[in-house]
Amino acid sequence: EPVFLFRDLPFRDARVLKQKHIRFNLENSPVGVIGFNLAEEGKLPPQMAGGTVSFLGRLGYNIFQGRAIPQITLERLL
């Protein structure tokens, strides 16, 4: 699977899931982003302190209750 560079994208609704994963939505986009095991001690990483974020990620889908929703799996914050 290709890994894409996403640079300086505005985001919203950032949160930590189960003390270790991060999830957020891209501003003005239906695409959500999930980063497994990227939360630091139950907190958002410092790279997310501003209003934009840069990261490497893979395009895919989150299939929930029979619906496929576009999603980016976060590989690494930059």
mmCIF file with all atom_site columns, N, CA and C in Angstrom:
data_model
loop_
_atom_site.group_PDB
_atom_site.id
_atom_site.type_symbol
_atom_site.label_atom_id
_atom_site.label_alt_id
_atom_site.label_comp_id
_atom_site.label_asym_id
_atom_site.label_entity_id
_atom_site.label_seq_id
_atom_site.pdbx_PDB_ins_code
_atom_site.Cartn_x
_atom_site.Cartn_y
_atom_site.Cartn_z
_atom_site.occupancy
_atom_site.B_iso_or_equiv
_atom_site.pdbx_formal_charge
_atom_site.auth_seq_id
_atom_site.auth_comp_id
_atom_site.auth_asym_id
_atom_site.auth_atom_id
_atom_site.pdbx_PDB_model_num
ATOM 1   N N  . GLU A 1 1  ? 0.835   -1.187 0.000  1.00 0.00 ? 1  GLU A N  1
ATOM 2   C CA . GLU A 1 1  ? 0.000   0.000  0.000  1.00 0.00 ? 1  GLU A CA 1
ATOM 3   C C  . GLU A 1 1  ? 0.876   1.246  0.000  1.00 0.00 ? 1  GLU A C  1
ATOM 4   N N  . PRO A 1 2  ? 0.533   2.210  -0.804 1.00 0.00 ? 2  PRO A N  1
ATOM 5   C CA . PRO A 1 2  ? 1.313   3.449  -0.804 1.00 0.00 ? 2  PRO A CA 1
ATOM 6   C C  . PRO A 1 2  ? 1.080   4.259  0.473  1.00 0.00 ? 2  PRO A C  1
ATOM 7   N N  . VAL A 1 3  ? 2.094   4.989  0.871  1.00 0.00 ? 3  VAL A N  1
ATOM 8   C CA . VAL A 1 3  ? 2.011   5.894  2.015  1.00 0.00 ? 3  VAL A CA 1
ATOM 9   C C  . VAL A 1 3  ? 2.072   7.306  1.447  1.00 0.00 ? 3  VAL A C  1
ATOM 10  N N  . PHE A 1 4  ? 1.134   8.159  1.868  1.00 0.00 ? 4  PHE A N  1
ATOM 11  C CA . PHE A 1 4  ? 1.031   9.519  1.352  1.00 0.00 ? 4  PHE A CA 1
ATOM 12  C C  . PHE A 1 4  ? 1.487   10.524 2.405  1.00 0.00 ? 4  PHE A C  1
ATOM 13  N N  . LEU A 1 5  ? 2.026   11.630 1.920  1.00 0.00 ? 5  LEU A N  1
ATOM 14  C CA . LEU A 1 5  ? 2.411   12.745 2.778  1.00 0.00 ? 5  LEU A CA 1
ATOM 15  C C  . LEU A 1 5  ? 1.271   13.755 2.790  1.00 0.00 ? 5  LEU A C  1
ATOM 16  N N  . PHE A 1 6  ? 0.789   14.092 3.975  1.00 0.00 ? 6  PHE A N  1
ATOM 17  C CA . PHE A 1 6  ? -0.242  15.110 4.163  1.00 0.00 ? 6  PHE A CA 1
ATOM 18  C C  . PHE A 1 6  ? 0.420   16.246 4.944  1.00 0.00 ? 6  PHE A C  1
ATOM 19  N N  . ARG A 1 7  ? 0.435   17.434 4.379  1.00 0.00 ? 7  ARG A N  1
ATOM 20  C CA . ARG A 1 7  ? 1.199   18.520 4.987  1.00 0.00 ? 7  ARG A CA 1
ATOM 21  C C  . ARG A 1 7  ? 0.304   19.701 5.362  1.00 0.00 ? 7  ARG A C  1
ATOM 22  N N  . ASP A 1 8  ? 0.453   20.147 6.598  1.00 0.00 ? 8  ASP A N  1
ATOM 23  C CA . ASP A 1 8  ? -0.195  21.363 7.108  1.00 0.00 ? 8  ASP A CA 1
ATOM 24  C C  . ASP A 1 8  ? -1.714  21.390 6.868  1.00 0.00 ? 8  ASP A C  1
ATOM 25  N N  . LEU A 1 9  ? -2.379  20.304 7.220  1.00 0.00 ? 9  LEU A N  1
ATOM 26  C CA . LEU A 1 9  ? -3.833  20.229 7.058  1.00 0.00 ? 9  LEU A CA 1
ATOM 27  C C  . LEU A 1 9  ? -4.538  20.674 8.335  1.00 0.00 ? 9  LEU A C  1
ATOM 28  N N  . PRO A 1 10 ? -5.550  21.532 8.212  1.00 0.00 ? 10 PRO A N  1
ATOM 29  C CA . PRO A 1 10 ? -6.324  21.894 9.405  1.00 0.00 ? 10 PRO A CA 1
ATOM 30  C C  . PRO A 1 10 ? -7.171  20.699 9.848  1.00 0.00 ? 10 PRO A C  1
ATOM 31  N N  . PHE A 1 11 ? -7.307  20.542 11.165 1.00 0.00 ? 11 PHE A N  1
ATOM 32  C CA . PHE A 1 11 ? -8.069  19.416 11.701 1.00 0.00 ? 11 PHE A CA 1
ATOM 33  C C  . PHE A 1 11 ? -9.020  19.899 12.789 1.00 0.00 ? 11 PHE A C  1
ATOM 34  N N  . ARG A 1 12 ? -9.934  19.001 13.167 1.00 0.00 ? 12 ARG A N  1
ATOM 35  C CA . ARG A 1 12 ? -10.906 19.308 14.221 1.00 0.00 ? 12 ARG A CA 1
ATOM 36  C C  . ARG A 1 12 ? -11.240 18.024 14.976 1.00 0.00 ? 12 ARG A C  1
ATOM 37  N N  . ASP A 1 13 ? -11.851 18.202 16.126 1.00 0.00 ? 13 ASP A N  1
ATOM 38  C CA . ASP A 1 13 ? -12.359 17.073 16.925 1.00 0.00 ? 13 ASP A CA 1
ATOM 39  C C  . ASP A 1 13 ? -11.277 16.056 17.301 1.00 0.00 ? 13 ASP A C  1
ATOM 40  N N  . ALA A 1 14 ? -10.075 16.498 17.597 1.00 0.00 ? 14 ALA A N  1
ATOM 41  C CA . ALA A 1 14 ? -9.001  15.578 17.981 1.00 0.00 ? 14 ALA A CA 1
ATOM 42  C C  . ALA A 1 14 ? -9.270  15.027 19.377 1.00 0.00 ? 14 ALA A C  1
ATOM 43  N N  . ARG A 1 15 ? -9.065  13.716 19.540 1.00 0.00 ? 15 ARG A N  1
ATOM 44  C CA . ARG A 1 15 ? -9.291  13.092 20.842 1.00 0.00 ? 15 ARG A CA 1
ATOM 45  C C  . ARG A 1 15 ? -8.443  11.822 20.973 1.00 0.00 ? 15 ARG A C  1
ATOM 46  N N  . VAL A 1 16 ? -8.294  11.389 22.198 1.00 0.00 ? 16 VAL A N  1
ATOM 47  C CA . VAL A 1 16 ? -7.560  10.158 22.500 1.00 0.00 ? 16 VAL A CA 1
ATOM 48  C C  . VAL A 1 16 ? -8.580  9.062  22.777 1.00 0.00 ? 16 VAL A C  1
ATOM 49  N N  . LEU A 1 17 ? -8.349  7.896  22.198 1.00 0.00 ? 17 LEU A N  1
ATOM 50  C CA . LEU A 1 17 ? -9.224  6.743  22.403 1.00 0.00 ? 17 LEU A CA 1
ATOM 51  C C  . LEU A 1 17 ? -8.471  5.685  23.199 1.00 0.00 ? 17 LEU A C  1
ATOM 52  N N  . LYS A 1 18 ? -9.094  5.186  24.245 1.00 0.00 ? 18 LYS A N  1
ATOM 53  C CA . LYS A 1 18 ? -8.527  4.112  25.077 1.00 0.00 ? 18 LYS A CA 1
ATOM 54  C C  . LYS A 1 18 ? -7.111  4.409  25.558 1.00 0.00 ? 18 LYS A C  1
ATOM 55  N N  . GLN A 1 19 ? -6.819  5.676  25.816 1.00 0.00 ? 19 GLN A N  1
ATOM 56  C CA . GLN A 1 19 ? -5.540  6.123  26.366 1.00 0.00 ? 19 GLN A CA 1
ATOM 57  C C  . GLN A 1 19 ? -4.340  5.901  25.445 1.00 0.00 ? 19 GLN A C  1
ATOM 58  N N  . LYS A 1 20 ? -4.544  5.393  24.199 1.00 0.00 ? 20 LYS A N  1
ATOM 59  C CA . LYS A 1 20 ? -3.378  5.121  23.365 1.00 0.00 ? 20 LYS A CA 1
ATOM 60  C C  . LYS A 1 20 ? -3.530  5.431  21.881 1.00 0.00 ? 20 LYS A C  1
ATOM 61  N N  . HIS A 1 21 ? -4.736  5.614  21.408 1.00 0.00 ? 21 HIS A N  1
ATOM 62  C CA . HIS A 1 21 ? -4.954  5.903  19.989 1.00 0.00 ? 21 HIS A CA 1
ATOM 63  C C  . HIS A 1 21 ? -5.410  7.353  19.838 1.00 0.00 ? 21 HIS A C  1
ATOM 64  N N  . ILE A 1 22 ? -5.144  7.945  18.669 1.00 0.00 ? 22 ILE A N  1
ATOM 65  C CA . ILE A 1 22 ? -5.658  9.290  18.409 1.00 0.00 ? 22 ILE A CA 1
ATOM 66  C C  . ILE A 1 22 ? -6.598  9.249  17.218 1.00 0.00 ? 22 ILE A C  1
ATOM 67  N N  . ARG A 1 23 ? -7.572  10.115 17.263 1.00 0.00 ? 23 ARG A N  1
ATOM 68  C CA . ARG A 1 23 ? -8.555  10.207 16.187 1.00 0.00 ? 23 ARG A CA 1
ATOM 69  C C  . ARG A 1 23 ? -8.873  11.674 15.988 1.00 0.00 ? 23 ARG A C  1
ATOM 70  N N  . PHE A 1 24 ? -8.995  12.077 14.725 1.00 0.00 ? 24 PHE A N  1
ATOM 71  C CA . PHE A 1 24 ? -9.407  13.435 14.403 1.00 0.00 ? 24 PHE A CA 1
ATOM 72  C C  . PHE A 1 24 ? -9.995  13.462 13.010 1.00 0.00 ? 24 PHE A C  1
ATOM 73  N N  . ASN A 1 25 ? -10.663 14.542 12.697 1.00 0.00 ? 25 ASN A N  1
ATOM 74  C CA . ASN A 1 25 ? -11.244 14.739 11.372 1.00 0.00 ? 25 ASN A CA 1
ATOM 75  C C  . ASN A 1 25 ? -10.504 15.859 10.673 1.00 0.00 ? 25 ASN A C  1
ATOM 76  N N  . LEU A 1 26 ? -10.414 15.750 9.364  1.00 0.00 ? 26 LEU A N  1
ATOM 77  C CA . LEU A 1 26 ? -9.833  16.828 8.584  1.00 0.00 ? 26 LEU A CA 1
ATOM 78  C C  . LEU A 1 26 ? -10.893 17.903 8.382  1.00 0.00 ? 26 LEU A C  1
ATOM 79  N N  . GLU A 1 27 ? -10.501 19.140 8.524  1.00 0.00 ? 27 GLU A N  1
ATOM 80  C CA . GLU A 1 27 ? -11.420 20.266 8.381  1.00 0.00 ? 27 GLU A CA 1
ATOM 81  C C  . GLU A 1 27 ? -12.001 20.274 6.966  1.00 0.00 ? 27 GLU A C  1
ATOM 82  N N  . ASN A 1 28 ? -13.301 20.525 6.860  1.00 0.00 ? 28 ASN A N  1
ATOM 83  C CA . ASN A 1 28 ? -13.995 20.609 5.562  1.00 0.00 ? 28 ASN A CA 1
ATOM 84  C C  . ASN A 1 28 ? -13.859 19.338 4.733  1.00 0.00 ? 28 ASN A C  1
ATOM 85  N N  . SER A 1 29 ? -13.828 18.184 5.401  1.00 0.00 ? 29 SER A N  1
ATOM 86  C CA . SER A 1 29 ? -13.687 16.916 4.705  1.00 0.00 ? 29 SER A CA 1
ATOM 87  C C  . SER A 1 29 ? -14.437 15.833 5.480  1.00 0.00 ? 29 SER A C  1
ATOM 88  N N  . PRO A 1 30 ? -15.023 14.874 4.768  1.00 0.00 ? 30 PRO A N  1
ATOM 89  C CA . PRO A 1 30 ? -15.690 13.770 5.466  1.00 0.00 ? 30 PRO A CA 1
ATOM 90  C C  . PRO A 1 30 ? -14.710 12.698 5.930  1.00 0.00 ? 30 PRO A C  1
ATOM 91  N N  . VAL A 1 31 ? -13.433 12.874 5.657  1.00 0.00 ? 31 VAL A N  1
ATOM 92  C CA . VAL A 1 31 ? -12.429 11.854 5.957  1.00 0.00 ? 31 VAL A CA 1
ATOM 93  C C  . VAL A 1 31 ? -11.935 11.976 7.396  1.00 0.00 ? 31 VAL A C  1
ATOM 94  N N  . GLY A 1 32 ? -11.973 10.860 8.108  1.00 0.00 ? 32 GLY A N  1
ATOM 95  C CA . GLY A 1 32 ? -11.428 10.792 9.461  1.00 0.00 ? 32 GLY A CA 1
ATOM 96  C C  . GLY A 1 32 ? -10.032 10.205 9.434  1.00 0.00 ? 32 GLY A C  1
ATOM 97  N N  . VAL A 1 33 ? -9.275  10.468 10.494 1.00 0.00 ? 33 VAL A N  1
ATOM 98  C CA . VAL A 1 33 ? -7.909  9.959  10.606 1.00 0.00 ? 33 VAL A CA 1
ATOM 99  C C  . VAL A 1 33 ? -7.792  9.226  11.936 1.00 0.00 ? 33 VAL A C  1
ATOM 100 N N  . ILE A 1 34 ? -7.189  8.025  11.901 1.00 0.00 ? 34 ILE A N  1
ATOM 101 C CA . ILE A 1 34 ? -6.966  7.246  13.116 1.00 0.00 ? 34 ILE A CA 1
ATOM 102 C C  . ILE A 1 34 ? -5.485  6.893  13.199 1.00 0.00 ? 34 ILE A C  1
ATOM 103 N N  . GLY A 1 35 ? -4.906  7.064  14.375 1.00 0.00 ? 35 GLY A N  1
ATOM 104 C CA . GLY A 1 35 ? -3.514  6.712  14.612 1.00 0.00 ? 35 GLY A CA 1
ATOM 105 C C  . GLY A 1 35 ? -3.434  5.754  15.786 1.00 0.00 ? 35 GLY A C  1
ATOM 106 N N  . PHE A 1 36 ? -3.106  4.507  15.508 1.00 0.00 ? 36 PHE A N  1
ATOM 107 C CA . PHE A 1 36 ? -3.048  3.495  16.552 1.00 0.00 ? 36 PHE A CA 1
ATOM 108 C C  . PHE A 1 36 ? -1.746  3.609  17.346 1.00 0.00 ? 36 PHE A C  1
ATOM 109 N N  . ASN A 1 37 ? -1.884  3.580  18.666 1.00 0.00 ? 37 ASN A N  1
ATOM 110 C CA . ASN A 1 37 ? -0.748  3.622  19.589 1.00 0.00 ? 37 ASN A CA 1
ATOM 111 C C  . ASN A 1 37 ? 0.120   4.873  19.444 1.00 0.00 ? 37 ASN A C  1
ATOM 112 N N  . LEU A 1 38 ? -0.485  5.998  19.098 1.00 0.00 ? 38 LEU A N  1
ATOM 113 C CA . LEU A 1 38 ? 0.271   7.235  18.913 1.00 0.00 ? 38 LEU A CA 1
ATOM 114 C C  . LEU A 1 38 ? 0.003   8.283  19.991 1.00 0.00 ? 38 LEU A C  1
ATOM 115 N N  . ALA A 1 39 ? -0.911  8.007  20.903 1.00 0.00 ? 39 ALA A N  1
ATOM 116 C CA . ALA A 1 39 ? -1.136  8.936  22.018 1.00 0.00 ? 39 ALA A CA 1
ATOM 117 C C  . ALA A 1 39 ? 0.018   8.788  23.005 1.00 0.00 ? 39 ALA A C  1
ATOM 118 N N  . GLU A 1 40 ? 0.378   9.884  23.621 1.00 0.00 ? 40 GLU A N  1
ATOM 119 C CA . GLU A 1 40 ? 1.485   9.876  24.579 1.00 0.00 ? 40 GLU A CA 1
ATOM 120 C C  . GLU A 1 40 ? 0.936   10.031 25.993 1.00 0.00 ? 40 GLU A C  1
ATOM 121 N N  . GLU A 1 41 ? 0.958   8.944  26.748 1.00 0.00 ? 41 GLU A N  1
ATOM 122 C CA . GLU A 1 41 ? 0.445   8.928  28.118 1.00 0.00 ? 41 GLU A CA 1
ATOM 123 C C  . GLU A 1 41 ? -0.992  9.445  28.199 1.00 0.00 ? 41 GLU A C  1
ATOM 124 N N  . GLY A 1 42 ? -1.801  9.026  27.242 1.00 0.00 ? 42 GLY A N  1
ATOM 125 C CA . GLY A 1 42 ? -3.205  9.427  27.230 1.00 0.00 ? 42 GLY A CA 1
ATOM 126 C C  . GLY A 1 42 ? -3.456  10.834 26.744 1.00 0.00 ? 42 GLY A C  1
ATOM 127 N N  . LYS A 1 43 ? -2.442  11.477 26.172 1.00 0.00 ? 43 LYS A N  1
ATOM 128 C CA . LYS A 1 43 ? -2.571  12.855 25.686 1.00 0.00 ? 43 LYS A CA 1
ATOM 129 C C  . LYS A 1 43 ? -2.274  12.914 24.199 1.00 0.00 ? 43 LYS A C  1
ATOM 130 N N  . LEU A 1 44 ? -2.785  13.976 23.552 1.00 0.00 ? 44 LEU A N  1
ATOM 131 C CA . LEU A 1 44 ? -2.459  14.195 22.151 1.00 0.00 ? 44 LEU A CA 1
ATOM 132 C C  . LEU A 1 44 ? -0.981  14.541 22.025 1.00 0.00 ? 44 LEU A C  1
ATOM 133 N N  . PRO A 1 45 ? -0.324  14.069 20.964 1.00 0.00 ? 45 PRO A N  1
ATOM 134 C CA . PRO A 1 45 ? 1.089   14.387 20.760 1.00 0.00 ? 45 PRO A CA 1
ATOM 135 C C  . PRO A 1 45 ? 1.302   15.896 20.572 1.00 0.00 ? 45 PRO A C  1
ATOM 136 N N  . PRO A 1 46 ? 2.495   16.397 20.914 1.00 0.00 ? 46 PRO A N  1
ATOM 137 C CA . PRO A 1 46 ? 2.759   17.837 20.798 1.00 0.00 ? 46 PRO A CA 1
ATOM 138 C C  . PRO A 1 46 ? 2.649   18.369 19.370 1.00 0.00 ? 46 PRO A C  1
ATOM 139 N N  . GLN A 1 47 ? 2.823   17.516 18.362 1.00 0.00 ? 47 GLN A N  1
ATOM 140 C CA . GLN A 1 47 ? 2.691   17.959 16.971 1.00 0.00 ? 47 GLN A CA 1
ATOM 141 C C  . GLN A 1 47 ? 1.278   18.442 16.660 1.00 0.00 ? 47 GLN A C  1
ATOM 142 N N  . MET A 1 48 ? 0.321   18.109 17.536 1.00 0.00 ? 48 MET A N  1
ATOM 143 C CA . MET A 1 48 ? -1.072  18.482 17.294 1.00 0.00 ? 48 MET A CA 1
ATOM 144 C C  . MET A 1 48 ? -1.485  19.701 18.115 1.00 0.00 ? 48 MET A C  1
ATOM 145 N N  . ALA A 1 49 ? -0.522  20.423 18.663 1.00 0.00 ? 49 ALA A N  1
ATOM 146 C CA . ALA A 1 49 ? -0.830  21.576 19.510 1.00 0.00 ? 49 ALA A CA 1
ATOM 147 C C  . ALA A 1 49 ? -1.349  22.767 18.691 1.00 0.00 ? 49 ALA A C  1
ATOM 148 N N  . GLY A 1 50 ? -0.960  22.870 17.431 1.00 0.00 ? 50 GLY A N  1
ATOM 149 C CA . GLY A 1 50 ? -1.401  23.986 16.598 1.00 0.00 ? 50 GLY A CA 1
ATOM 150 C C  . GLY A 1 50 ? -2.699  23.665 15.882 1.00 0.00 ? 50 GLY A C  1
ATOM 151 N N  . GLY A 1 51 ? -3.055  24.476 14.945 1.00 0.00 ? 51 GLY A N  1
ATOM 152 C CA . GLY A 1 51 ? -4.307  24.279 14.216 1.00 0.00 ? 51 GLY A CA 1
ATOM 153 C C  . GLY A 1 51 ? -4.175  23.417 12.978 1.00 0.00 ? 51 GLY A C  1
ATOM 154 N N  . THR A 1 52 ? -2.921  23.027 12.647 1.00 0.00 ? 52 THR A N  1
ATOM 155 C CA . THR A 1 52 ? -2.706  22.163 11.488 1.00 0.00 ? 52 THR A CA 1
ATOM 156 C C  . THR A 1 52 ? -1.813  20.992 11.895 1.00 0.00 ? 52 THR A C  1
ATOM 157 N N  . VAL A 1 53 ? -1.808  19.975 11.043 1.00 0.00 ? 53 VAL A N  1
ATOM 158 C CA . VAL A 1 53 ? -0.998  18.793 11.318 1.00 0.00 ? 53 VAL A CA 1
ATOM 159 C C  . VAL A 1 53 ? -0.415  18.262 10.004 1.00 0.00 ? 53 VAL A C  1
ATOM 160 N N  . SER A 1 54 ? 0.796   17.717 10.078 1.00 0.00 ? 54 SER A N  1
ATOM 161 C CA . SER A 1 54 ? 1.449   17.057 8.945  1.00 0.00 ? 54 SER A CA 1
ATOM 162 C C  . SER A 1 54 ? 1.727   15.612 9.344  1.00 0.00 ? 54 SER A C  1
ATOM 163 N N  . PHE A 1 55 ? 1.507   14.694 8.415  1.00 0.00 ? 55 PHE A N  1
ATOM 164 C CA . PHE A 1 55 ? 1.680   13.280 8.756  1.00 0.00 ? 55 PHE A CA 1
ATOM 165 C C  . PHE A 1 55 ? 1.829   12.415 7.524  1.00 0.00 ? 55 PHE A C  1
ATOM 166 N N  . LEU A 1 56 ? 2.254   11.181 7.742  1.00 0.00 ? 56 LEU A N  1
ATOM 167 C CA . LEU A 1 56 ? 2.278   10.137 6.726  1.00 0.00 ? 56 LEU A CA 1
ATOM 168 C C  . LEU A 1 56 ? 1.100   9.216  7.007  1.00 0.00 ? 56 LEU A C  1
ATOM 169 N N  . GLY A 1 57 ? 0.381   8.811  5.955  1.00 0.00 ? 57 GLY A N  1
ATOM 170 C CA . GLY A 1 57 ? -0.771  7.952  6.177  1.00 0.00 ? 57 GLY A CA 1
ATOM 171 C C  . GLY A 1 57 ? -1.152  7.122  4.968  1.00 0.00 ? 57 GLY A C  1
ATOM 172 N N  . ARG A 1 58 ? -1.971  6.142  5.233  1.00 0.00 ? 58 ARG A N  1
ATOM 173 C CA . ARG A 1 58 ? -2.481  5.232  4.191  1.00 0.00 ? 58 ARG A CA 1
ATOM 174 C C  . ARG A 1 58 ? -3.985  5.448  4.024  1.00 0.00 ? 58 ARG A C  1
ATOM 175 N N  . LEU A 1 59 ? -4.426  5.485  2.784  1.00 0.00 ? 59 LEU A N  1
ATOM 176 C CA . LEU A 1 59 ? -5.852  5.656  2.494  1.00 0.00 ? 59 LEU A CA 1
ATOM 177 C C  . LEU A 1 59 ? -6.572  4.318  2.630  1.00 0.00 ? 59 LEU A C  1
ATOM 178 N N  . GLY A 1 60 ? -7.792  4.372  3.141  1.00 0.00 ? 60 GLY A N  1
ATOM 179 C CA . GLY A 1 60 ? -8.571  3.151  3.286  1.00 0.00 ? 60 GLY A CA 1
ATOM 180 C C  . GLY A 1 60 ? -9.994  3.468  3.694  1.00 0.00 ? 60 GLY A C  1
ATOM 181 N N  . TYR A 1 61 ? -10.640 2.477  4.279  1.00 0.00 ? 61 TYR A N  1
ATOM 182 C CA . TYR A 1 61 ? -12.025 2.612  4.716  1.00 0.00 ? 61 TYR A CA 1
ATOM 183 C C  . TYR A 1 61 ? -12.190 2.035  6.107  1.00 0.00 ? 61 TYR A C  1
ATOM 184 N N  . ASN A 1 62 ? -13.102 2.629  6.858  1.00 0.00 ? 62 ASN A N  1
ATOM 185 C CA . ASN A 1 62 ? -13.544 2.072  8.125  1.00 0.00 ? 62 ASN A CA 1
ATOM 186 C C  . ASN A 1 62 ? -14.920 1.486  7.848  1.00 0.00 ? 62 ASN A C  1
ATOM 187 N N  . ILE A 1 63 ? -15.040 0.180  7.966  1.00 0.00 ? 63 ILE A N  1
ATOM 188 C CA . ILE A 1 63 ? -16.336 -0.460 7.704  1.00 0.00 ? 63 ILE A CA 1
ATOM 189 C C  . ILE A 1 63 ? -17.037 -0.655 9.033  1.00 0.00 ? 63 ILE A C  1
ATOM 190 N N  . PHE A 1 64 ? -18.172 0.026  9.176  1.00 0.00 ? 64 PHE A N  1
ATOM 191 C CA . PHE A 1 64 ? -18.929 0.002  10.430 1.00 0.00 ? 64 PHE A CA 1
ATOM 192 C C  . PHE A 1 64 ? -20.400 -0.169 10.105 1.00 0.00 ? 64 PHE A C  1
ATOM 193 N N  . GLN A 1 65 ? -21.013 -1.193 10.671 1.00 0.00 ? 65 GLN A N  1
ATOM 194 C CA . GLN A 1 65 ? -22.426 -1.506 10.462 1.00 0.00 ? 65 GLN A CA 1
ATOM 195 C C  . GLN A 1 65 ? -22.776 -1.566 8.977  1.00 0.00 ? 65 GLN A C  1
ATOM 196 N N  . GLY A 1 66 ? -21.877 -2.195 8.201  1.00 0.00 ? 66 GLY A N  1
ATOM 197 C CA . GLY A 1 66 ? -22.132 -2.395 6.786  1.00 0.00 ? 66 GLY A CA 1
ATOM 198 C C  . GLY A 1 66 ? -21.861 -1.192 5.904  1.00 0.00 ? 66 GLY A C  1
ATOM 199 N N  . ARG A 1 67 ? -21.394 -0.085 6.482  1.00 0.00 ? 67 ARG A N  1
ATOM 200 C CA . ARG A 1 67 ? -21.096 1.122  5.698  1.00 0.00 ? 67 ARG A CA 1
ATOM 201 C C  . ARG A 1 67 ? -19.593 1.330  5.632  1.00 0.00 ? 67 ARG A C  1
ATOM 202 N N  . ALA A 1 68 ? -19.100 1.642  4.448  1.00 0.00 ? 68 ALA A N  1
ATOM 203 C CA . ALA A 1 68 ? -17.679 1.934  4.261  1.00 0.00 ? 68 ALA A CA 1
ATOM 204 C C  . ALA A 1 68 ? -17.490 3.448  4.296  1.00 0.00 ? 68 ALA A C  1
ATOM 205 N N  . ILE A 1 69 ? -16.735 3.917  5.267  1.00 0.00 ? 69 ILE A N  1
ATOM 206 C CA . ILE A 1 69 ? -16.493 5.349  5.442  1.00 0.00 ? 69 ILE A CA 1
ATOM 207 C C  . ILE A 1 69 ? -15.015 5.605  5.155  1.00 0.00 ? 69 ILE A C  1
ATOM 208 N N  . PRO A 1 70 ? -14.687 6.575  4.276  1.00 0.00 ? 70 PRO A N  1
ATOM 209 C CA . PRO A 1 70 ? -13.263 6.859  3.987  1.00 0.00 ? 70 PRO A CA 1
ATOM 210 C C  . PRO A 1 70 ? -12.507 7.207  5.264  1.00 0.00 ? 70 PRO A C  1
ATOM 211 N N  . GLN A 1 71 ? -11.289 6.686  5.353  1.00 0.00 ? 71 GLN A N  1
ATOM 212 C CA . GLN A 1 71 ? -10.472 6.920  6.549  1.00 0.00 ? 71 GLN A CA 1
ATOM 213 C C  . GLN A 1 71 ? -8.998  6.861  6.169  1.00 0.00 ? 71 GLN A C  1
ATOM 214 N N  . ILE A 1 72 ? -8.198  7.652  6.852  1.00 0.00 ? 72 ILE A N  1
ATOM 215 C CA . ILE A 1 72 ? -6.741  7.609  6.697  1.00 0.00 ? 72 ILE A CA 1
ATOM 216 C C  . ILE A 1 72 ? -6.173  6.974  7.958  1.00 0.00 ? 72 ILE A C  1
ATOM 217 N N  . THR A 1 73 ? -5.306  5.975  7.775  1.00 0.00 ? 73 THR A N  1
ATOM 218 C CA . THR A 1 73 ? -4.606  5.388  8.911  1.00 0.00 ? 73 THR A CA 1
ATOM 219 C C  . THR A 1 73 ? -3.272  6.103  9.047  1.00 0.00 ? 73 THR A C  1
ATOM 220 N N  . LEU A 1 74 ? -3.105  6.759  10.156 1.00 0.00 ? 74 LEU A N  1
ATOM 221 C CA . LEU A 1 74 ? -1.920  7.558  10.437 1.00 0.00 ? 74 LEU A CA 1
ATOM 222 C C  . LEU A 1 74 ? -0.741  6.637  10.713 1.00 0.00 ? 74 LEU A C  1
ATOM 223 N N  . GLU A 1 75 ? 0.336   6.831  9.957  1.00 0.00 ? 75 GLU A N  1
ATOM 224 C CA . GLU A 1 75 ? 1.548   6.048  10.166 1.00 0.00 ? 75 GLU A CA 1
ATOM 225 C C  . GLU A 1 75 ? 2.526   6.775  11.087 1.00 0.00 ? 75 GLU A C  1
ATOM 226 N N  . ARG A 1 76 ? 2.661   8.096  10.863 1.00 0.00 ? 76 ARG A N  1
ATOM 227 C CA . ARG A 1 76 ? 3.604   8.867  11.664 1.00 0.00 ? 76 ARG A CA 1
ATOM 228 C C  . ARG A 1 76 ? 3.292   10.348 11.567 1.00 0.00 ? 76 ARG A C  1
ATOM 229 N N  . LEU A 1 77 ? 3.310   11.030 12.693 1.00 0.00 ? 77 LEU A N  1
ATOM 230 C CA . LEU A 1 77 ? 3.177   12.482 12.713 1.00 0.00 ? 77 LEU A CA 1
ATOM 231 C C  . LEU A 1 77 ? 4.532   13.100 12.395 1.00 0.00 ? 77 LEU A C  1
ATOM 232 N N  . LEU A 1 78 ? 4.499   14.225 11.707 1.00 0.00 ? 78 LEU A N  1
ATOM 233 C CA . LEU A 1 78 ? 5.745   14.918 11.341 1.00 0.00 ? 78 LEU A CA 1
ATOM 234 C C  . LEU A 1 78 ? 5.878   16.214 12.098 1.00 0.00 ? 78 LEU A C  1
#
